[in-house]
Tab-separated table of C-alpha atoms and ligand atoms in Angstrom:
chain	number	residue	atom	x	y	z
L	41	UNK	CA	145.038	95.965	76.309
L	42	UNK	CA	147.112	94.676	79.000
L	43	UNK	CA	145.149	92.404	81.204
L	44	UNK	CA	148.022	91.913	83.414
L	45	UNK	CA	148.438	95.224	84.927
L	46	UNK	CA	146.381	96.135	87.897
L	47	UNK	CA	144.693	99.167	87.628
L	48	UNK	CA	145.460	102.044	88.897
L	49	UNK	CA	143.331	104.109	91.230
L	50	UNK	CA	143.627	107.731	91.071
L	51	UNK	CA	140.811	108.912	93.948
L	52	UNK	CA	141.025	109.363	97.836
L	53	UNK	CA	141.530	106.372	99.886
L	54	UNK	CA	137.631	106.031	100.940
L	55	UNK	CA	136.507	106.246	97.800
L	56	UNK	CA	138.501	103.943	95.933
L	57	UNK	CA	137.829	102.669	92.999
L	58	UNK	CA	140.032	99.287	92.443
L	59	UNK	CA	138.030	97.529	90.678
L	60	UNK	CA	136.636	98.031	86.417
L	61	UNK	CA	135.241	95.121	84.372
L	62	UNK	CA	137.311	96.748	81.121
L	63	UNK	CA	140.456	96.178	83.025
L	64	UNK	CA	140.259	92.334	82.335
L	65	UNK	CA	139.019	91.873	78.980
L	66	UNK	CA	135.325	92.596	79.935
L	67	UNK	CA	135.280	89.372	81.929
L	68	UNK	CA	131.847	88.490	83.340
L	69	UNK	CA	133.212	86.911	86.147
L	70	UNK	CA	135.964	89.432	88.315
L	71	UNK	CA	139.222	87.741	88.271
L	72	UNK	CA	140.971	86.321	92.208
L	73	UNK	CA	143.620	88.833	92.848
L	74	UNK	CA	145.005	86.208	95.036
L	75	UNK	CA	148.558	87.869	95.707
L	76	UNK	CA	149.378	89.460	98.764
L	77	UNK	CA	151.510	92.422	96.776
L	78	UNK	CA	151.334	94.449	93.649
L	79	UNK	CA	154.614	95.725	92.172
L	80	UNK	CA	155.328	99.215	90.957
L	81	UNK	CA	155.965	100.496	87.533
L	82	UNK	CA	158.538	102.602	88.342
L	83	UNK	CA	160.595	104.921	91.434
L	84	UNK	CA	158.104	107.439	90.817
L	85	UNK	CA	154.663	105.136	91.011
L	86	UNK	CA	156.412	104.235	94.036
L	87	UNK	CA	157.146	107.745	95.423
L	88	UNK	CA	153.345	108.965	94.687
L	89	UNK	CA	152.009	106.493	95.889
L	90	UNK	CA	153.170	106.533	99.313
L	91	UNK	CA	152.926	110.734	99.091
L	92	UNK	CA	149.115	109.700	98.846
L	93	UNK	CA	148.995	111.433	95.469
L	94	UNK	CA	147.479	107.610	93.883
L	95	UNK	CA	145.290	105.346	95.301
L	96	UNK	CA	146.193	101.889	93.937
L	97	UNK	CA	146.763	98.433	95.131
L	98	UNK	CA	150.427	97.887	97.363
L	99	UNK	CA	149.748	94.915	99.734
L	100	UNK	CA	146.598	93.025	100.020
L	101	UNK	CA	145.804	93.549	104.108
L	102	UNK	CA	145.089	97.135	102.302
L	103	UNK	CA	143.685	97.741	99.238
L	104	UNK	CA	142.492	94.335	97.030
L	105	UNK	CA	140.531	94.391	93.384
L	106	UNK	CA	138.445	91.569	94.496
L	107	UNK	CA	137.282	92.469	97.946
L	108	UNK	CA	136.941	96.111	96.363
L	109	UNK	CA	134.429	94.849	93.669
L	110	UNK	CA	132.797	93.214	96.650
L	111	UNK	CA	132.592	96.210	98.765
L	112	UNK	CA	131.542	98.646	96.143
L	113	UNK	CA	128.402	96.444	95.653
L	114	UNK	CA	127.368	96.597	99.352
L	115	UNK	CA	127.617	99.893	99.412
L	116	UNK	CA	125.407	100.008	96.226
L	117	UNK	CA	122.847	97.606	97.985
L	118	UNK	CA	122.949	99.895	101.856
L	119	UNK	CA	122.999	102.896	99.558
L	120	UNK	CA	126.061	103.980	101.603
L	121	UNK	CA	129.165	106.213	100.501
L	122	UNK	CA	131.286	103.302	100.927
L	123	UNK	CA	131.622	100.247	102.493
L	124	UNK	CA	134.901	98.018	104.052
L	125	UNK	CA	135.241	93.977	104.305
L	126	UNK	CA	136.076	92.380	107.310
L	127	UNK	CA	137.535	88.449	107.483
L	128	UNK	CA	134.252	87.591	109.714
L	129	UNK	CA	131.070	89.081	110.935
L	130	UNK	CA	132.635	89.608	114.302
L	131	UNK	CA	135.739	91.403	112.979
L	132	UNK	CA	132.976	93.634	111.214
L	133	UNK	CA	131.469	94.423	114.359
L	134	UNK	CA	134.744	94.689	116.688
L	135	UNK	CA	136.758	96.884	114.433
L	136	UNK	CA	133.876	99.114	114.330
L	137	UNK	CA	132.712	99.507	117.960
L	138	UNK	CA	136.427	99.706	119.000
L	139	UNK	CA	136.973	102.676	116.459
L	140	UNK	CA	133.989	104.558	118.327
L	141	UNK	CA	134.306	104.276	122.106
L	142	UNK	CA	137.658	104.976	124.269
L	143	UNK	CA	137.911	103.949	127.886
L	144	UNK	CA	134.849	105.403	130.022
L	145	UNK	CA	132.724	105.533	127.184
L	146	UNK	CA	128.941	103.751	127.462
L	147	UNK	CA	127.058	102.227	124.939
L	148	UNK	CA	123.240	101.172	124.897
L	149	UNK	CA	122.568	98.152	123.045
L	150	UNK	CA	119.566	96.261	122.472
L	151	UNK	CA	118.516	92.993	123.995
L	152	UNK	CA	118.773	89.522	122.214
L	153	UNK	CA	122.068	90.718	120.667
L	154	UNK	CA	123.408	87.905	118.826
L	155	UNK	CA	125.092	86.514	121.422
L	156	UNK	CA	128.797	86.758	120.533
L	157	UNK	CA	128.585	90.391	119.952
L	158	UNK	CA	127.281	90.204	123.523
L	159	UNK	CA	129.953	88.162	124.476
L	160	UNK	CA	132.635	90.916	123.136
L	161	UNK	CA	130.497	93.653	124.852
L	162	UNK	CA	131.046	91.638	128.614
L	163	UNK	CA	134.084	89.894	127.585
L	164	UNK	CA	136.476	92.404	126.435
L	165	UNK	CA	134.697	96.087	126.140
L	166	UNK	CA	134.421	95.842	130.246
L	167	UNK	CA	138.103	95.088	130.312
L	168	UNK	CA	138.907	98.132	128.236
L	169	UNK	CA	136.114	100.089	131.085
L	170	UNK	CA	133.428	100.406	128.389
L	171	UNK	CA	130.030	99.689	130.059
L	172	UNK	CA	127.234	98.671	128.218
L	173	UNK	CA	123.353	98.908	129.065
L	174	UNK	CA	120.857	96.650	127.292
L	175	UNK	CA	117.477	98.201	127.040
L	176	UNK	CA	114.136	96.720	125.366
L	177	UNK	CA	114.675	97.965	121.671
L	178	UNK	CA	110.772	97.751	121.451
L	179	UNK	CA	110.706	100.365	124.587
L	180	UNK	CA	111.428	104.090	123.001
L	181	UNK	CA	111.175	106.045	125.896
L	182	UNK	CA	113.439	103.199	127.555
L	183	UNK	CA	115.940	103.569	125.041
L	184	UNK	CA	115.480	107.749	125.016
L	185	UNK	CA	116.606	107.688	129.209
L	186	UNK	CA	119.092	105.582	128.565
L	187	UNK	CA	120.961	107.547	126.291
L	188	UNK	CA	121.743	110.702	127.349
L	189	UNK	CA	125.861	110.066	127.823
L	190	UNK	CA	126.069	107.442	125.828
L	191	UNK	CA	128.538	107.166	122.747
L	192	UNK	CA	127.007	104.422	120.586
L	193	UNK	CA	123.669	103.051	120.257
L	194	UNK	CA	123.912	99.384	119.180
L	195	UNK	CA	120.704	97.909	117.324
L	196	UNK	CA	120.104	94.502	116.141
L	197	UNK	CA	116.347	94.050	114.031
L	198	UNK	CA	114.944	92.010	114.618
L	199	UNK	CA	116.869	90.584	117.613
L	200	UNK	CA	118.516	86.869	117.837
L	201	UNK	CA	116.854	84.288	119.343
L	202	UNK	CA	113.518	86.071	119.973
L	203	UNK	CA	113.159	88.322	116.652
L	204	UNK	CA	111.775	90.981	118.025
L	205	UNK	CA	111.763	93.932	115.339
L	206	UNK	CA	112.393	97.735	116.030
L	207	UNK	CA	111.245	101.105	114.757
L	208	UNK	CA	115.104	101.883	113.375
L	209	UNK	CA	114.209	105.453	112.092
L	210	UNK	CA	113.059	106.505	115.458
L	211	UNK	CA	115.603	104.928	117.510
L	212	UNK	CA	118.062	106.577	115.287
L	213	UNK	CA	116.462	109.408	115.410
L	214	UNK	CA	116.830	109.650	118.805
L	215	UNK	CA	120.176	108.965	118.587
L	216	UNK	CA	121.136	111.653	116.781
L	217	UNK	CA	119.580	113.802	119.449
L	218	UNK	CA	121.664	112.789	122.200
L	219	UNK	CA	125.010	112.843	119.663
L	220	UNK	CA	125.309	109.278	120.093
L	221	UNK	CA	126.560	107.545	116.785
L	222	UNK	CA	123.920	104.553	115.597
L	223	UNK	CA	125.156	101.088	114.598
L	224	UNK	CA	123.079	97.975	113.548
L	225	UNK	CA	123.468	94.214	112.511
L	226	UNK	CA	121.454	93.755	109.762
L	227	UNK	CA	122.853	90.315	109.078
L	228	UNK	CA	118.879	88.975	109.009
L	229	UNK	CA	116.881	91.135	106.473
L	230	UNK	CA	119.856	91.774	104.467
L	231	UNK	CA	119.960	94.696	102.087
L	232	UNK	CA	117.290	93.363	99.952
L	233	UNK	CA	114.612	93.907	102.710
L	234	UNK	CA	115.994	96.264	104.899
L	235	UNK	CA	118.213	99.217	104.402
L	236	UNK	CA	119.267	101.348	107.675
L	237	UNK	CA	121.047	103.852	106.210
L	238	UNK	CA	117.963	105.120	104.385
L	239	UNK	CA	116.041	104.927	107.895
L	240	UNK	CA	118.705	107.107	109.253
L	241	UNK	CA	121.378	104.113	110.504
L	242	UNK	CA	124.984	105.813	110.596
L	243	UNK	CA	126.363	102.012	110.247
L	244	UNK	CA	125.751	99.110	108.916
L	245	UNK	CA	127.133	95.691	109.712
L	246	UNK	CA	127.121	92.365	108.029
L	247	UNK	CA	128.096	89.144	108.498
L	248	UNK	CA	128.457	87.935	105.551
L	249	UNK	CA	128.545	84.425	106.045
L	250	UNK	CA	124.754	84.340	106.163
L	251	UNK	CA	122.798	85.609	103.151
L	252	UNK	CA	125.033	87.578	101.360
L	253	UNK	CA	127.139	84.434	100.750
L	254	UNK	CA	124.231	82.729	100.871
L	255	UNK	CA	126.235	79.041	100.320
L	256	UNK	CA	127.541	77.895	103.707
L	257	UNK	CA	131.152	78.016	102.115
L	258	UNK	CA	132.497	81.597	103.344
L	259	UNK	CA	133.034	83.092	106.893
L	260	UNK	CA	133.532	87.166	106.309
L	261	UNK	CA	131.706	90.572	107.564
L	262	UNK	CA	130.949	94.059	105.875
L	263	UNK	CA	130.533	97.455	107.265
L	264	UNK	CA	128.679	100.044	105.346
L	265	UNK	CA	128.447	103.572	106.373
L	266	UNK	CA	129.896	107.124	105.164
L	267	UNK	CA	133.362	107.919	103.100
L	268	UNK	CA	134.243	109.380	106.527
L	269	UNK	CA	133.533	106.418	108.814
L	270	UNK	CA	134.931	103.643	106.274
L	271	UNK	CA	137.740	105.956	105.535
L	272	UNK	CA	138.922	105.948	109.032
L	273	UNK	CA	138.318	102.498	109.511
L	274	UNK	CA	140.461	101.747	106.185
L	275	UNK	CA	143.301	103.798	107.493
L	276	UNK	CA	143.371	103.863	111.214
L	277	UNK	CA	141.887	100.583	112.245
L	278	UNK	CA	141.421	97.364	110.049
L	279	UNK	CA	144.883	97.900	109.077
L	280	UNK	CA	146.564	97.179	112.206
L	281	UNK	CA	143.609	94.624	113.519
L	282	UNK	CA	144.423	93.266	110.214
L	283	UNK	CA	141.151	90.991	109.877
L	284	UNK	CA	140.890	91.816	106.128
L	285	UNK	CA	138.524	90.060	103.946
L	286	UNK	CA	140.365	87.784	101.647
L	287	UNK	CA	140.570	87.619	97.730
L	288	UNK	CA	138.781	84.580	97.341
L	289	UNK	CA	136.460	84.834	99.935
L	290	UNK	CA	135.380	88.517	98.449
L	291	UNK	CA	134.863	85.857	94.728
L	292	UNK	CA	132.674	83.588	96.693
L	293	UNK	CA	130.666	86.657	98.036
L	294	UNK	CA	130.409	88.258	94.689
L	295	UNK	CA	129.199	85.064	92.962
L	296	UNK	CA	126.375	84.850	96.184
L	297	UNK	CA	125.245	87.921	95.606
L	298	UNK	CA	124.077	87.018	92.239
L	299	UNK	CA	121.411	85.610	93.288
L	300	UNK	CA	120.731	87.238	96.241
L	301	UNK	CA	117.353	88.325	95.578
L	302	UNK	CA	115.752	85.723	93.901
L	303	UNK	CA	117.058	83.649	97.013
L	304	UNK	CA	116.111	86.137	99.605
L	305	UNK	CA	111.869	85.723	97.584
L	306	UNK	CA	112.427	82.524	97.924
L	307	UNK	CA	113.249	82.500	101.743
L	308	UNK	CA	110.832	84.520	102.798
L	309	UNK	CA	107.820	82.571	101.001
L	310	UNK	CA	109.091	79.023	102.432
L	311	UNK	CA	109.510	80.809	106.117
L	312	UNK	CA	106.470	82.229	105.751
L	313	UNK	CA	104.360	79.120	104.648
L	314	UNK	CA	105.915	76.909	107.177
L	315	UNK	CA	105.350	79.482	110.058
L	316	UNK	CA	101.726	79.581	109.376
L	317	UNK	CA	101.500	76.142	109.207
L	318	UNK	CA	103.332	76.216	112.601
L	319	UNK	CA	101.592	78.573	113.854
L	320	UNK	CA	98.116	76.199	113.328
L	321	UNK	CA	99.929	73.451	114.759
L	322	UNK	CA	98.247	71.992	118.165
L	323	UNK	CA	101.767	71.180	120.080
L	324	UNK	CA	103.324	74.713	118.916
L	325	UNK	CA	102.726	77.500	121.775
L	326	UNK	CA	103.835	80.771	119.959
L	327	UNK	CA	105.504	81.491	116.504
L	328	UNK	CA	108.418	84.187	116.646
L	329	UNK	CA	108.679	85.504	113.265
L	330	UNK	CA	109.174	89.233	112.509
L	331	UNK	CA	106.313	90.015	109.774
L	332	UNK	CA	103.980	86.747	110.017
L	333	UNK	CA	100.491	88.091	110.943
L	334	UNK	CA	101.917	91.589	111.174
L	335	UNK	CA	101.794	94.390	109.076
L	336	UNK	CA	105.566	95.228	107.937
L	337	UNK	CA	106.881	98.009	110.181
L	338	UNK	CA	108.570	100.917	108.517
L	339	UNK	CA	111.642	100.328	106.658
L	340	UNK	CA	111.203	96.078	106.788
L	341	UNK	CA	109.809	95.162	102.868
L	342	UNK	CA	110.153	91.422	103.482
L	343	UNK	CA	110.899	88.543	105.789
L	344	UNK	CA	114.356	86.218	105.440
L	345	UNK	CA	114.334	82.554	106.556
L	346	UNK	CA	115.376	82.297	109.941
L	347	UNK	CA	112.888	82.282	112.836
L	348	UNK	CA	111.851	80.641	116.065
L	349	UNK	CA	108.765	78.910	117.708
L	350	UNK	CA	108.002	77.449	121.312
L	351	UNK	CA	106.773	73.818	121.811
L	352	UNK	CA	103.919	72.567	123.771
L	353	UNK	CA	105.657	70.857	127.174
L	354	UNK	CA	104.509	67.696	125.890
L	355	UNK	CA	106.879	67.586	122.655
L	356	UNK	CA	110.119	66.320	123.333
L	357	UNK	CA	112.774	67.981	122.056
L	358	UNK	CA	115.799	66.042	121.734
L	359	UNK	CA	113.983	63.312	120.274
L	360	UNK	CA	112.527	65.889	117.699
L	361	UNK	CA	115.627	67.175	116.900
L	362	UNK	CA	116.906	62.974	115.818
L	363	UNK	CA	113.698	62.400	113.899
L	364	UNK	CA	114.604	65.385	111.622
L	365	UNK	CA	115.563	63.864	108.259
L	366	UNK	CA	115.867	67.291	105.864
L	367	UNK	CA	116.606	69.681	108.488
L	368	UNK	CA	119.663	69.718	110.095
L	369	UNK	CA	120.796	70.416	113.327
L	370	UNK	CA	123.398	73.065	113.626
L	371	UNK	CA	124.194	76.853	114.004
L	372	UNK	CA	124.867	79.802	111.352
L	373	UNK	CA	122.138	79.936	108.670
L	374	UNK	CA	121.615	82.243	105.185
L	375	UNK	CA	122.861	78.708	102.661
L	376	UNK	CA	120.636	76.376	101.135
L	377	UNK	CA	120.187	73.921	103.848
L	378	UNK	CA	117.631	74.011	106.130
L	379	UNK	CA	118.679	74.214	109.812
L	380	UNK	CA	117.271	73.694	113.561
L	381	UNK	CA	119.251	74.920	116.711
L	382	UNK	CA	117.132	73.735	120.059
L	383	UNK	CA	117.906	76.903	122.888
L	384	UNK	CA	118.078	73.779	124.976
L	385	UNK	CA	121.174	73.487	124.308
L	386	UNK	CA	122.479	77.118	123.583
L	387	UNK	CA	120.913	78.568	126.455
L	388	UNK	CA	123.756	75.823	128.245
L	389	UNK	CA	126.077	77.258	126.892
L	390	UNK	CA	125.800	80.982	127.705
L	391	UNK	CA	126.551	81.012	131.234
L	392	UNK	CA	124.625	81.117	134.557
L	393	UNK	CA	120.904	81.854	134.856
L	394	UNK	CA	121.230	85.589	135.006
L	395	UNK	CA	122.844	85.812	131.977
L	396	UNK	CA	121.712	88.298	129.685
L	397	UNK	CA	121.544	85.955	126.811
L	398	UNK	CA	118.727	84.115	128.802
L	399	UNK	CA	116.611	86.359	129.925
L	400	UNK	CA	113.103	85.845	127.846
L	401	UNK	CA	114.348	83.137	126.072
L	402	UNK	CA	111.749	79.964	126.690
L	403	UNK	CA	113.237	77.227	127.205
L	404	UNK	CA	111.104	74.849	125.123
L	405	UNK	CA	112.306	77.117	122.029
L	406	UNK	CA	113.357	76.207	118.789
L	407	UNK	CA	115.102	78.147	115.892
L	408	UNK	CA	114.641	76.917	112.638
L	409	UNK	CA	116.458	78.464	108.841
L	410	UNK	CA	114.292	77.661	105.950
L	411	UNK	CA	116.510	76.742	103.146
L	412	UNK	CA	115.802	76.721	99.299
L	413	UNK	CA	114.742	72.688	99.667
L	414	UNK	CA	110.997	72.422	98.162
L	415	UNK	CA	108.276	74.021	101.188
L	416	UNK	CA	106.247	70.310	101.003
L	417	UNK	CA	109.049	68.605	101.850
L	418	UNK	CA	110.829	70.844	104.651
L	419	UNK	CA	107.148	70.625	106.344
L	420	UNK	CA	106.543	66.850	105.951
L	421	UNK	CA	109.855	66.743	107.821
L	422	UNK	CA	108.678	69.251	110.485
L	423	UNK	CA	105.327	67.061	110.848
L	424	UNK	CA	106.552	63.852	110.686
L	425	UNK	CA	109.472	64.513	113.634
L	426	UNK	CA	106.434	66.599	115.728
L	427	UNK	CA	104.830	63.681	115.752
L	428	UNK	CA	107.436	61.201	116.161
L	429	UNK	CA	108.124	63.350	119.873
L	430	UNK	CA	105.017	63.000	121.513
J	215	PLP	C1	126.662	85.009	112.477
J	215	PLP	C2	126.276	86.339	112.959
J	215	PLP	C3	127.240	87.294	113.300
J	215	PLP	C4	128.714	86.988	113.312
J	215	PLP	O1	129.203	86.773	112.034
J	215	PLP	P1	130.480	85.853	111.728
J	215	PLP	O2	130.626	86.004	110.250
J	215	PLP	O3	130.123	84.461	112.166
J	215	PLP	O4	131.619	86.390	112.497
J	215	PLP	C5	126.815	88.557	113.666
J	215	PLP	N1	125.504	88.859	113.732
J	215	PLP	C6	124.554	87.973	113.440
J	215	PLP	C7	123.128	88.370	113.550
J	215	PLP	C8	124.902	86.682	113.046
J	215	PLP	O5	123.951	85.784	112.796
């Protein structure tokens, strides 16, 4: 066999299949393609491939093995047609609201976006005269008034910030109804707990930096959805955005997703143990986590490790924050390392008191990601730096 020749990909462009473990000496691990071009065997390789007669590799801002291994196992996971890798989260979400709406268009999205999806929604949709209306996601009939008109309905579930958590079949549902296409950020649950497309989600978005990596050492994004959405996103818009997902980034991903699973278990029991035990806590006012004390709602199998919880007025929290020893303070979440963000001190950052991004936020809260460090510990070091801030 010759393990040096890529291999060649015979079906339509949305359906690609780059990528077979026989191709490279049955090699457990997928081999980088980290090369930007891939040379043709002959005039006539040349010819039918550009005739669209073969799909195969040609330049890497197209079609990559790698980030095509990666992307066929997302798709597996969303049980989607297909799915398309972005270089970031973001790039996920811009290339594929900006592939839906055209100048005039509306969109409803929920509230508590994360907040620079928001940002893109106020920053640069309104430039392009795309107006977006944020309803209560919780609110059905809110969201049914809103829509008639609308082009996209934009869903994030549970929400940043304040988690709350959404009846996607319904809302998607009602979607389809009005003709308006449905979109959500399922960055949180992750495939392993929650699967929109099977609720009745027309896309799916990722950033993959957070769980799917799932090792603080990659920024990229994923979009899962039909061969006809992904194939027009392939071919008429990542393309000339040209935020592709690169080869080694789409390795890191496909060695995170590995273990995806048995990390996501162990997530959810840790973030569930320590927001009980927050949730008995005498200085802690209200836990926000999506399932604790809740049954599951439809669609939602399990609980990932990032949620938030509002201190008693008598805990201060910059000092907290110091007296943290395992946790860390910092943004992004999904690795191994357990993390604390104060809203303090993002809710400074986003702008003006009627921003969006503040409204129902407290401002004594506190978001915490529960890593894979042992439970016993991560709560000593919640207890300890409580008390330390009285
Ligand atoms: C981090 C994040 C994003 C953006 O992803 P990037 O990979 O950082 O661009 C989008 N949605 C949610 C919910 C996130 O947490």
């Amino acid at each position: 066999m010759n393990t040096n020749k890529p291999p060649v990909v015979t079906s339509s462009p949305s359906t690609v299949v780059a990528y077979d473990e026989t191709h490279f000496g049955n090699a457990v691990v997928p081999p980088i393609f980290q090369n930007s071009l891939f040379v043709f065997e002959s005039f006539a390789d040349m010819a039918d491939t550009y005739a669209g007669k073969k799909v195969r590799p040609v330049y890497s801002r197209g079609l990559n093995p790698t980030v095509r291994a990666f992307e066929e196992k997302i798709a597996k996971l969303e049980k989607t047609e297909d799915a398309l890798g972005f270089a970031s989260g973001m790039a996920a979400i811009s290339a594929s609201v900006l592939s839906v709406v055209k100048p005039g268009d509306r969109i409803v999205a929920v509230e508590h976006l994360y907040p620079d999806a928001y940002r893109f929604f106020e920053m640069m949709l309104k430039d392009l005269n795309v107006t977006v209306d944020y309803v209560d996601g919780r609110d059905i009939d809110a969201i049914d008034k809103a829509l008639p008109g609308a082009k996209l309905l934009y869903l994030e579930s549970p929400t940043s910030w304040t988690f709350h958590v959404h009846d996607i079949a319904k809302l998607c549902e009602i979607a389809r109804k009005h003709g308006a296409i449905s979109m959500i950020d399922n960055s949180w649950a992750s495939p392993i707990f929650q699967q929109p497309a099977t609720l009745g989600c027309d896309v799916v978005i990722h950033s993959a930096s957070k769980y799917l990596g799932g090792h603080s050492d990659v920024v990229a994004g994923v979009v899962a959805a039909s061969n006809d959405f992904i194939g027009r996103l392939r071919g008429q818009i990542l393309p000339y955005l040209g935020s592709k997902l690169s080869a080694f980034d789409a390795w890191l991903l496909l060695r995170g997703l590995r273990t995806l699973p048995a990390r996501m278990r162990e997530h959810q029991r840790s973030g569930l143990a320590i927001a009980q035990k927050l949730a008995d806590h005498p200085e802690v006012v209200a836990v926000y986590h999506p399932t604790l004390g809740r049954n599951l709602p439809d669609g939602l199998t399990g609980s990932s490790g990032l949620f938030s919880f509002e201190f008693s007025p008598r805990v201060n929290i910059p000092l907290f924050c110091d007296a943290l020893g395992i946790f860390k303070i910092g943004v992004s979440w999904g690795g191994h390392e357990s993390l604390v963000v104060p809203a303090l001190v993002s809710r400074a950052q986003v702008g003006g008191p009627n921003s969006a991004l503040r409204f129902g936020v407290p401002e004594n809260l506190v978001r915490l990601h529960i890593g894979l460090e042992d439970a016993d510990d991560l709560w000593s070091d919640l207890s300890a730096a409580i008390d330390a801030a009285l």
